[in-house]
Coordinates of C-alpha atoms and ligand atoms in Angstrom, one line a residue:
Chain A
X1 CA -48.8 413.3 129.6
X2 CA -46.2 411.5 131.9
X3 CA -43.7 412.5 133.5
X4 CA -41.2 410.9 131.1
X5 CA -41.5 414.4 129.8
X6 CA -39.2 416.1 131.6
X7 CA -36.2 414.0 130.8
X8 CA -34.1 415.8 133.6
X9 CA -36.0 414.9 136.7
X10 CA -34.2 412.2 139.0
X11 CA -35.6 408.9 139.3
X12 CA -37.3 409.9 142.8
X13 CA -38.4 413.1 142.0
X14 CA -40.0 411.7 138.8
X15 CA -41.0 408.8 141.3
X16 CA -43.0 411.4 143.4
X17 CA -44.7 413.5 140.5
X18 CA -46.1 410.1 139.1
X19 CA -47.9 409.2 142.3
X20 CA -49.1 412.9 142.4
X21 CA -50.4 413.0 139.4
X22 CA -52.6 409.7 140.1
X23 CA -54.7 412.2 142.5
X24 CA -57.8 413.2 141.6
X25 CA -57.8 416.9 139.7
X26 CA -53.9 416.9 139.4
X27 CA -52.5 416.9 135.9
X28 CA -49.1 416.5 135.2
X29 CA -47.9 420.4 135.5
X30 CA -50.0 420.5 139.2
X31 CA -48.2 417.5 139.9
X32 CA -44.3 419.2 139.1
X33 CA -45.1 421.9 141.5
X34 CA -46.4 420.1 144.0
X35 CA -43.6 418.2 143.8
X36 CA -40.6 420.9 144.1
X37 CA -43.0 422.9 147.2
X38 CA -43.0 419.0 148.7
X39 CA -38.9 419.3 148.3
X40 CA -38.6 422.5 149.1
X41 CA -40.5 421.9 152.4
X42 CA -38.4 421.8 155.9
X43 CA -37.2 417.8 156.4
X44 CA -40.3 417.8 159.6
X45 CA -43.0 419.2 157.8
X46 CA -42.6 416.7 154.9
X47 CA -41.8 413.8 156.9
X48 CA -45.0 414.6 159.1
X49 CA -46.9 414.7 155.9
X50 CA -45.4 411.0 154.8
X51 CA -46.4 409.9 158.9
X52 CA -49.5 410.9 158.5
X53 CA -50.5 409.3 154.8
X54 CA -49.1 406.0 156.5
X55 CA -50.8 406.4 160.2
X56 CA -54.0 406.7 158.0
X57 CA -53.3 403.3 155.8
X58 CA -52.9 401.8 158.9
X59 CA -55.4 402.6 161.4
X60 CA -58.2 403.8 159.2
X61 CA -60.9 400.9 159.5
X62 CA -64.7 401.1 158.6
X63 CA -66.7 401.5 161.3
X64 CA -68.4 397.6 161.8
X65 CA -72.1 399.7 162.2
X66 CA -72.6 402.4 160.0
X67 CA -69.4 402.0 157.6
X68 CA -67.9 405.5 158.4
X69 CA -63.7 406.2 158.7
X70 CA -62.8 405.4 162.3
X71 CA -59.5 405.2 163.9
X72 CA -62.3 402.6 166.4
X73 CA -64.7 400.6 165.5
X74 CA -67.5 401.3 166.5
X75 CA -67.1 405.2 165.8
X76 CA -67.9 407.6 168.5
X77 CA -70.9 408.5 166.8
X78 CA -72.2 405.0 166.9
X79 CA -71.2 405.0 170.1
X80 CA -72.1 407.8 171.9
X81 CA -75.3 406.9 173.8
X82 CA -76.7 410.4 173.9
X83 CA -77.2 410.4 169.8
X84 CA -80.7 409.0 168.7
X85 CA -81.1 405.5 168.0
X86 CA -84.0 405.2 166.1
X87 CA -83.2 407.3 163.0
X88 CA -80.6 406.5 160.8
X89 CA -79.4 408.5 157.7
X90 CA -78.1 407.6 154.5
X91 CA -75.6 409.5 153.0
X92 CA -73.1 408.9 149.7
X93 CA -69.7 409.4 151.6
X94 CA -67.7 410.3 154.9
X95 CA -67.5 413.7 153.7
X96 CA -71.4 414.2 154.1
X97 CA -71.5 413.2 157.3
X98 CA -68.8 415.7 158.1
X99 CA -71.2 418.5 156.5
X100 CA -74.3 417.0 158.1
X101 CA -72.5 417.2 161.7
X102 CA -71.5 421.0 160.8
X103 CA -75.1 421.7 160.8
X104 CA -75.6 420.5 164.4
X105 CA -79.6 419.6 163.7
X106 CA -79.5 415.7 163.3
X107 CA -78.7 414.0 166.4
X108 CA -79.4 410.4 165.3
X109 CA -76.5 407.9 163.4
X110 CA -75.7 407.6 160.1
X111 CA -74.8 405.1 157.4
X112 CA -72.1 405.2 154.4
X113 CA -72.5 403.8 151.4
X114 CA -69.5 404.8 150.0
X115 CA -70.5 406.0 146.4
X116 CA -73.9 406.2 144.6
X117 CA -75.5 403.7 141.9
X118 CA -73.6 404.9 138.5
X119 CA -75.0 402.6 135.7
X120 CA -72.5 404.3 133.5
X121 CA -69.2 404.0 135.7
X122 CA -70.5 400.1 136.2
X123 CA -71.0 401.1 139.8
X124 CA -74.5 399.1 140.7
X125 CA -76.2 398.7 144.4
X126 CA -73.9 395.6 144.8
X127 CA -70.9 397.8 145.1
X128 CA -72.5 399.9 147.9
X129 CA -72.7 399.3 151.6
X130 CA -76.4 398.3 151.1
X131 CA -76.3 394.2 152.6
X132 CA -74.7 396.3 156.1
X133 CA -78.0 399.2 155.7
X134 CA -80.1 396.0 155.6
X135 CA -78.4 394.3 158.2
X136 CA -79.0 396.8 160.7
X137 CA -82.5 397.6 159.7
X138 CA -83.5 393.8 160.3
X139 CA -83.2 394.5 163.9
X140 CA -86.4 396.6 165.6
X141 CA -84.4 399.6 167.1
X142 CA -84.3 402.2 164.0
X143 CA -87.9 403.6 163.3
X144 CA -86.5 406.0 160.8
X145 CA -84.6 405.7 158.0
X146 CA -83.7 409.3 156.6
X147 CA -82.1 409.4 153.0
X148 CA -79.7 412.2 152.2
X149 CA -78.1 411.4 148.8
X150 CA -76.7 414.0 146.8
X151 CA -79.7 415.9 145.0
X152 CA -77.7 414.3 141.3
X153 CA -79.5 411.8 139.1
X154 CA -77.2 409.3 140.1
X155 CA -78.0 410.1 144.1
X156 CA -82.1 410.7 143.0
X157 CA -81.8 407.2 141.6
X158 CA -79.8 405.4 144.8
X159 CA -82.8 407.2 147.2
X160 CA -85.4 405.4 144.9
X161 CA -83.4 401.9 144.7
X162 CA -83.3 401.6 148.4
X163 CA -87.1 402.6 149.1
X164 CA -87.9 399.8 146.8
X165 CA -85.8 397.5 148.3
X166 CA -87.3 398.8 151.2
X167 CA -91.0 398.7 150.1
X168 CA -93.1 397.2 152.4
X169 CA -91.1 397.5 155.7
X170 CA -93.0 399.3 158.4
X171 CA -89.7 401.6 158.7
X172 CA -90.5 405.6 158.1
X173 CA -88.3 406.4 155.4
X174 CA -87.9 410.3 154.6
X175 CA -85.8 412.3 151.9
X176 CA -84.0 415.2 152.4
X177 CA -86.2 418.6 150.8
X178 CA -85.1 419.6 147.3
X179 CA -85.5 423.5 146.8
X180 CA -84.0 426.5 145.9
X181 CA -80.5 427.0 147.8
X182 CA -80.0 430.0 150.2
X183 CA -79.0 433.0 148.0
X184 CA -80.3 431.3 144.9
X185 CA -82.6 433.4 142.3
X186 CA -85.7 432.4 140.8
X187 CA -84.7 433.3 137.1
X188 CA -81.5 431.3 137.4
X189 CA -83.0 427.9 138.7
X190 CA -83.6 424.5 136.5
X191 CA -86.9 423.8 136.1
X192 CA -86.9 420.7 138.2
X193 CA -85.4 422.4 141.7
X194 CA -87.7 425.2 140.7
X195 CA -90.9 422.1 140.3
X196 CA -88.8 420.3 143.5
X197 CA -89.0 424.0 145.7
X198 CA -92.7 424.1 144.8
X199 CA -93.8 421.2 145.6
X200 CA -91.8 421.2 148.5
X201 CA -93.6 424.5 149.2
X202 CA -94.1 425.7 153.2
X203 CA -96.3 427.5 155.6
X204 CA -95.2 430.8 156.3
Chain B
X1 CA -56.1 438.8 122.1
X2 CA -59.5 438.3 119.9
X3 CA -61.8 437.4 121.5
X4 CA -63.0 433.6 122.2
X5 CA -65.8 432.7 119.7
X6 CA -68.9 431.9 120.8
X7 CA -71.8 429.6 119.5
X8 CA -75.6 428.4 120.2
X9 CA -76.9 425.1 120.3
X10 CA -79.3 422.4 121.3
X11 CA -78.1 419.5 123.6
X12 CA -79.1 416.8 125.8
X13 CA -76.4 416.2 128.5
X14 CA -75.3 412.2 128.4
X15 CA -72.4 412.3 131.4
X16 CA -70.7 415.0 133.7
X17 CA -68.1 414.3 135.6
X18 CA -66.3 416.7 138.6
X19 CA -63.7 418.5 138.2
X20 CA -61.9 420.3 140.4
X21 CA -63.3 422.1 143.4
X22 CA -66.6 423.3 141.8
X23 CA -66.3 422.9 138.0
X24 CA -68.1 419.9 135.5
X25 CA -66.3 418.2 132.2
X26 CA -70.3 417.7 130.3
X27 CA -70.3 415.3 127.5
X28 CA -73.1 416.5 125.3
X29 CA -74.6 415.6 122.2
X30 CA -75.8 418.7 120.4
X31 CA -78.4 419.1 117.5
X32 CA -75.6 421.5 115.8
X33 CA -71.8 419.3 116.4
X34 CA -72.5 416.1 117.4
X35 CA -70.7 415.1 120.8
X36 CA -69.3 418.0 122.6
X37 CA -66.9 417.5 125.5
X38 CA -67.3 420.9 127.4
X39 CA -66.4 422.7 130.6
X40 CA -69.2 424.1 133.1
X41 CA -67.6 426.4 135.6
X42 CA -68.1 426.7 138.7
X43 CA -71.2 424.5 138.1
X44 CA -70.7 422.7 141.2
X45 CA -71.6 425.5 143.3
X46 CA -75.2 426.0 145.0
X47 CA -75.2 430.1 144.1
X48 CA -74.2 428.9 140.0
X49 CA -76.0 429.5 137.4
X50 CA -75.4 426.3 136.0
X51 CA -76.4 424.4 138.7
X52 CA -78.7 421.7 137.9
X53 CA -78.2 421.7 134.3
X54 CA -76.1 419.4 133.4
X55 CA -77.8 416.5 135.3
X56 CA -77.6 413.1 132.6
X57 CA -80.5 413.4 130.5
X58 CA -81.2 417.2 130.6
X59 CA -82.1 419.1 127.5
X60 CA -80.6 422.3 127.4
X61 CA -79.8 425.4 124.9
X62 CA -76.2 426.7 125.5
X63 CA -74.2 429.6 124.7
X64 CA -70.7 427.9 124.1
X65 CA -67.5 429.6 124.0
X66 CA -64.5 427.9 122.0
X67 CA -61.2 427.4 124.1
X68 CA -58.2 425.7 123.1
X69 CA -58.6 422.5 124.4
X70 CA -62.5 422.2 125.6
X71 CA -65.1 424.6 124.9
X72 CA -66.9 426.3 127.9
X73 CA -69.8 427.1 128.8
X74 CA -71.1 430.5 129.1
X75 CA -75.2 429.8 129.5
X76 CA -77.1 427.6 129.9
X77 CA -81.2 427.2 130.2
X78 CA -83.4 424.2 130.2
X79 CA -85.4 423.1 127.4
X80 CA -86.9 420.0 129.1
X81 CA -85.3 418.2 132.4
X82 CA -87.4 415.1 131.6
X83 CA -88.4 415.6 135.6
X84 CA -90.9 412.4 135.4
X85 CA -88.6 410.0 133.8
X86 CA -86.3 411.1 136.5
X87 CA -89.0 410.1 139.1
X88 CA -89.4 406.2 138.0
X89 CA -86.1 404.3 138.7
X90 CA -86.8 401.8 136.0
X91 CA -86.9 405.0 133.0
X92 CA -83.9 406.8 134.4
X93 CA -82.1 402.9 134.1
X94 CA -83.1 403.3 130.0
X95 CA -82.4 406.8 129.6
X96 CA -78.8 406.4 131.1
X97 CA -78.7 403.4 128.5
X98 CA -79.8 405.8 125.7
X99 CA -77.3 408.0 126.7
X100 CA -74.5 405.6 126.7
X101 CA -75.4 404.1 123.3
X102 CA -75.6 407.9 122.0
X103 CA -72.0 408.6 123.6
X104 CA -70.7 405.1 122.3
X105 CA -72.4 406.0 118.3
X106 CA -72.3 409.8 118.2
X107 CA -68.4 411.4 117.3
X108 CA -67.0 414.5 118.1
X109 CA -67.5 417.2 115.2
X110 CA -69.7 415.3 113.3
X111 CA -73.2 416.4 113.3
X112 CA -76.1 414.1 113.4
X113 CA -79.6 416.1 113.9
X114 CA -81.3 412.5 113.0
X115 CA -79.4 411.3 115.8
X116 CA -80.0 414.3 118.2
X117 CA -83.8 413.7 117.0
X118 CA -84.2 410.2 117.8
X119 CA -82.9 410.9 121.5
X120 CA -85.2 413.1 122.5
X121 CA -87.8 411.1 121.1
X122 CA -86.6 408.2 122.6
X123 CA -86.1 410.1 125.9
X124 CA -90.1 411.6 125.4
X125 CA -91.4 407.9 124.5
X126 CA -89.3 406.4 127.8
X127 CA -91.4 409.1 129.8
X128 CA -94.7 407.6 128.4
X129 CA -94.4 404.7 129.2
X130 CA -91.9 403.3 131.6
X131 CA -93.0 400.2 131.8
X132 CA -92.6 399.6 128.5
X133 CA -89.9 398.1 126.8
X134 CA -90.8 399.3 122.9
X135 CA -89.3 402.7 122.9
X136 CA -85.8 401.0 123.7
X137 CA -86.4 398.2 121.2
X138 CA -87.3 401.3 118.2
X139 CA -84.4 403.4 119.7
X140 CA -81.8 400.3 119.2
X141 CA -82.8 400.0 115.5
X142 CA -83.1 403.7 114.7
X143 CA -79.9 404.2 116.3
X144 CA -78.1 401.8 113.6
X145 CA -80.3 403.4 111.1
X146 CA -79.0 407.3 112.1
X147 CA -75.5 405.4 112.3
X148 CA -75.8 403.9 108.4
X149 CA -75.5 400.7 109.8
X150 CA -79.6 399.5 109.5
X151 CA -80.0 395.8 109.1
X152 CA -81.8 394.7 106.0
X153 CA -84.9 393.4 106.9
X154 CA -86.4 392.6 103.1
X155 CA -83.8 390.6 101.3
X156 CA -81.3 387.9 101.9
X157 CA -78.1 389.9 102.4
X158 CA -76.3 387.0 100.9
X159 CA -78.2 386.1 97.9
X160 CA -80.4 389.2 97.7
X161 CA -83.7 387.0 97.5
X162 CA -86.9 389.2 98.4
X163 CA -87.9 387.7 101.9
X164 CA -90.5 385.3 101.8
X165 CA -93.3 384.6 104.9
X166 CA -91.7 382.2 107.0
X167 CA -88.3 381.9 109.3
X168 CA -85.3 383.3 108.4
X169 CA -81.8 383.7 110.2
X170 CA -80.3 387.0 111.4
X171 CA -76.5 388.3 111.4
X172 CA -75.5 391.1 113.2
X173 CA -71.9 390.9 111.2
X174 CA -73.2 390.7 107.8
X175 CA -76.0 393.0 108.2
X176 CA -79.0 391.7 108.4
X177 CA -81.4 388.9 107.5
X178 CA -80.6 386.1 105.8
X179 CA -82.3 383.1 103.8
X180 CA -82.5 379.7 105.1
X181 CA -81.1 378.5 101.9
X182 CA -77.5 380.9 102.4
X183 CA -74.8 379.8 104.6
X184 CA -71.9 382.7 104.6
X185 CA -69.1 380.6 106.8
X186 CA -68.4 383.4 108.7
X187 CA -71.8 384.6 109.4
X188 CA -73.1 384.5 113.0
X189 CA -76.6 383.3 112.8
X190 CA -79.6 383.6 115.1
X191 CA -82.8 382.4 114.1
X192 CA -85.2 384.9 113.2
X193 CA -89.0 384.0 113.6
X194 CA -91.4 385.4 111.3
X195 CA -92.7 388.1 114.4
X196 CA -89.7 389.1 115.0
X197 CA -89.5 390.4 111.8
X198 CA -92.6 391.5 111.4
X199 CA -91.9 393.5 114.4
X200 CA -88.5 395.0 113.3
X201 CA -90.7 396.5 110.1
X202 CA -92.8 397.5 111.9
X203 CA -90.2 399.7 114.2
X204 CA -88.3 400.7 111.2
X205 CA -91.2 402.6 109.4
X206 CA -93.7 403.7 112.4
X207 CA -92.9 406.8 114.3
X208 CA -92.4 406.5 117.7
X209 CA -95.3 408.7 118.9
X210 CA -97.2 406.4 116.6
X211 CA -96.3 403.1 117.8
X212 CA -99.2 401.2 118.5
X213 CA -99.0 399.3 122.4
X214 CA -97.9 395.8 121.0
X215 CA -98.4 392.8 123.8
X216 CA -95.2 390.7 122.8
X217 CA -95.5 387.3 125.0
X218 CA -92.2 386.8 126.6
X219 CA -90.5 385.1 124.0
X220 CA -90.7 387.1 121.4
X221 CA -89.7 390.0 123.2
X222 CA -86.3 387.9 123.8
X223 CA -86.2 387.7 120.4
X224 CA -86.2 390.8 119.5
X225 CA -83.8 392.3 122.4
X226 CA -81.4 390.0 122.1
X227 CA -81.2 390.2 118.3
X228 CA -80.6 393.8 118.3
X229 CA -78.6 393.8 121.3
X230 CA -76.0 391.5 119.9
X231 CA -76.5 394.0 116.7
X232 CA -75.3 396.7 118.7
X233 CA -72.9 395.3 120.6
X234 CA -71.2 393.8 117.3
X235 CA -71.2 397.9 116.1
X236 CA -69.6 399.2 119.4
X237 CA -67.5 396.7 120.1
X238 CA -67.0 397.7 123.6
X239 CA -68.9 396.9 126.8
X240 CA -72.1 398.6 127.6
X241 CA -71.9 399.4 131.5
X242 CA -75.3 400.8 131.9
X243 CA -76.7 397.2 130.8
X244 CA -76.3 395.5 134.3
X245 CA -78.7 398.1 135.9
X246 CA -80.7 397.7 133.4
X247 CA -81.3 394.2 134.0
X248 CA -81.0 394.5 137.5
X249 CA -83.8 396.8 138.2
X250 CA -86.3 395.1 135.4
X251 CA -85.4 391.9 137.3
X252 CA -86.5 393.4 140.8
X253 CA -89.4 394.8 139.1
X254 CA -90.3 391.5 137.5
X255 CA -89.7 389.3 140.8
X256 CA -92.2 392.0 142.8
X257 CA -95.4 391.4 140.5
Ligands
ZN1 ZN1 -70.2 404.2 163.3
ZN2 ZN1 -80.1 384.0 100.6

């Protein structure tokens, strides 16, 4: 599966499919092609693509309140004083936050756990950003604490973990609706979105 | 190009894992082939028809179609999605702990519909009664029976001695219980009270829709965990990851009564 399989290659080219191939989704054969379009790129574009990687490593820091990706600690979400600061929202990774801020309907500040409780990757609540969640919540500012894991076992599980740890706080703590996604059929549905979507069920 | 043959079966989903933009590697066990490692495409994607069916513990009847390396699948529909374990953080902690002992004692191309049998049952019993910590206890021992690996719980292993009333040792490595009187040097021995045993018969030849609510004090329910724990752990030989959650949400639970 390496790439000791293609005797040929020089020592740096084989050098760069190896790291490629450490990515996630990129086998060996992805990883040769990205490799000669990477050589066959002009001498700018590649080096700007090798600045970049390293300007990342090297200014990326976690944001010290709500654990995002910032260049600046705190992030401009955190602090921009115009953005609610009584609701906070929980999400699995940077990435969601991205999608959440696309939607332009939550104006309040987020946290990042970075991953989800995965009993059978080893990956337990320790390994989250929970003791930071905590942390902030001890204070008497946030009056709602919205959670908006993924709609997965793993993320249904994480949700339930934190509003037991939670249990007994006078914090509002709300969960994202589970239903039937926009464009989704009836017929086609699992049974528990289609019990979720009922449940769930609204006014018209 | 003939084309790519296709097959039915019966599975519950034990892991998925992303792949790609949109698609999910499943490891099932099915009622027809044992473990199948299989390709849901596109199953990622809100507007799939897969979506949502290949959460951990799902059962689900597939259409399968056979590819060169991983089979794919083609349909899927639910059978059961288990929806009130999956609401009680303590039962989903034991079904991902089922599912992991099934991935870890189920192989690839070898069917097992005692095995495929016990799960669901196990999976059903879980659902009961969450708080309970029997169905695991009869799983663990049914799963070595399924395996061909069940203890002896009536004669000395060693001397083969019917067992009489009193205490008697247990080892995981030689397969069962043993007599006070035998001493195999490279047995590993745990004591074995009389209940304990008691119980483990009891397990062994009472369905598990007919298991009657046993109160075990503390102690024996130790007993009995860690002897077929260490059982199981001795077969697999490799780390159970699921175990730390385990323990980690009964030991919340326990410190909030
Ligand atoms: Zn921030
Ligand atoms: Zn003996």
């Amino acid at each position: 599966m390496s790439s000791e399989q293609i005797p040929s290659a020089a020592p740096s080219l084989s050098r760069l499919i190896q790291e490629l191939q450490k990515l996630p989704g990129i086998g060996p054969k992805s990883a040769q092609r990205l490799a000669y379009y990477l050589i066959r790129l002009p001498d700018d574009d590649a080096y700007a693509l090798a600045d970049a990687i390293t300007a990342v490593k090297q200014q990326i820091v976690l944001c010290a309140e709500c654990q995002n990706l910032t260049d600046d600690s705190p992030c401009s979400i955190c602090s921009d004083s115009r953005r609610d600061q009584d609701v906070v929202c929980v999400v699995e990774d940077p990435l969601d936050v991205l999608a959440l801020e696309r939607t332009r309907c939550f104006r309040g500040l987020y946290h990042v756990l970075h991953g989800v409780i995965s009993p059978l990757n080893g990956i337990g609540p320790e390994q989250l950003k929970l003791k930071e969640l905590y942390a902030r919540l001890s204070g008497k500012q946030v009056q709602e604490l919205v959670i908006a894991t993924n709609a997965t076992l793993e993320g249904e599980a994480t949700a339930m973990y934190i509003r037991r740890q939670l249990a007994g706080s006078e914090l509002k703590i709300t969960h994202l609706a589970r239903g039937l996604p926009v464009g989704g059929a009836l017929e086609y549905t699992d049974e528990l979105t289609l019990s979720r979507a009922f449940q769930g069920r609204q006014e018209l | 190009m003939a084309p790519p043959r296709a097959y039915q079966c019966e599975a519950v989903t034990l892991k998925k894992f992303p792949l790609g933009e949109a698609d999910l590697l499943v490891t099932l066990y099915t009622r027809e082939r044992g473990k199948v490692r299989a390709l849901a495409r596109g199953a990622r994607r809100s507007n799939s028809k897969l979506m949502g069916h290949f959460e951990p513990l799902t059962q689900v009847k597939l259409s399968l179609a056979q590819g060169r390396d991983l089979d794919h699948v083609v349909q899927a529909q639910v059978v059961s999605g288990f929806a009130l374990l999956k609401g009680d953080l303590g039962a989903i902690a034991k079904g991902l702990y089922v599912a992991e002992l099934v991935d870890g004692f189920g192989s690839e191309s070898n069917p097992n519909q005692p095995l495929y049998r016990l799960v669901i049952e196990a999976l059903h019993a879980i659902e009961a009664a969450p708080e309970s910590d029997l169905p695991l206890r009869f799983f663990e021992l049914h799963l070595l029976q399924v395996s061909g690996l069940m203890p002896e719980l009536y004669r000395c292993v060693e001397c083969r001695q019917t067992l009489t009333p009193g205490r008697h040792r247990f080892s995981p490595n030689l397969g069962g219980a043993l007599c006070l009187d035998c001493n195999p040097t490279d047995a590993r021995l745990r004591p074995l009270s009389l209940r304990t045993l008691k119980v483990l018969r009891l397990l062994h030849r009472t369905p598990i829709a007919e298991l009657p609510a046993l109160s075990m004090d503390a102690a024996l329910a130790r007993e009995l965990k860690a002897l077929l724990s260490t059982t199981i752990q001795y077969w697999l030989d490799k780390e159970i990851r699921s175990n730390s959650f385990l323990e980690h949400v009964h030991h919340v639970a326990g410190t909030e009564v």
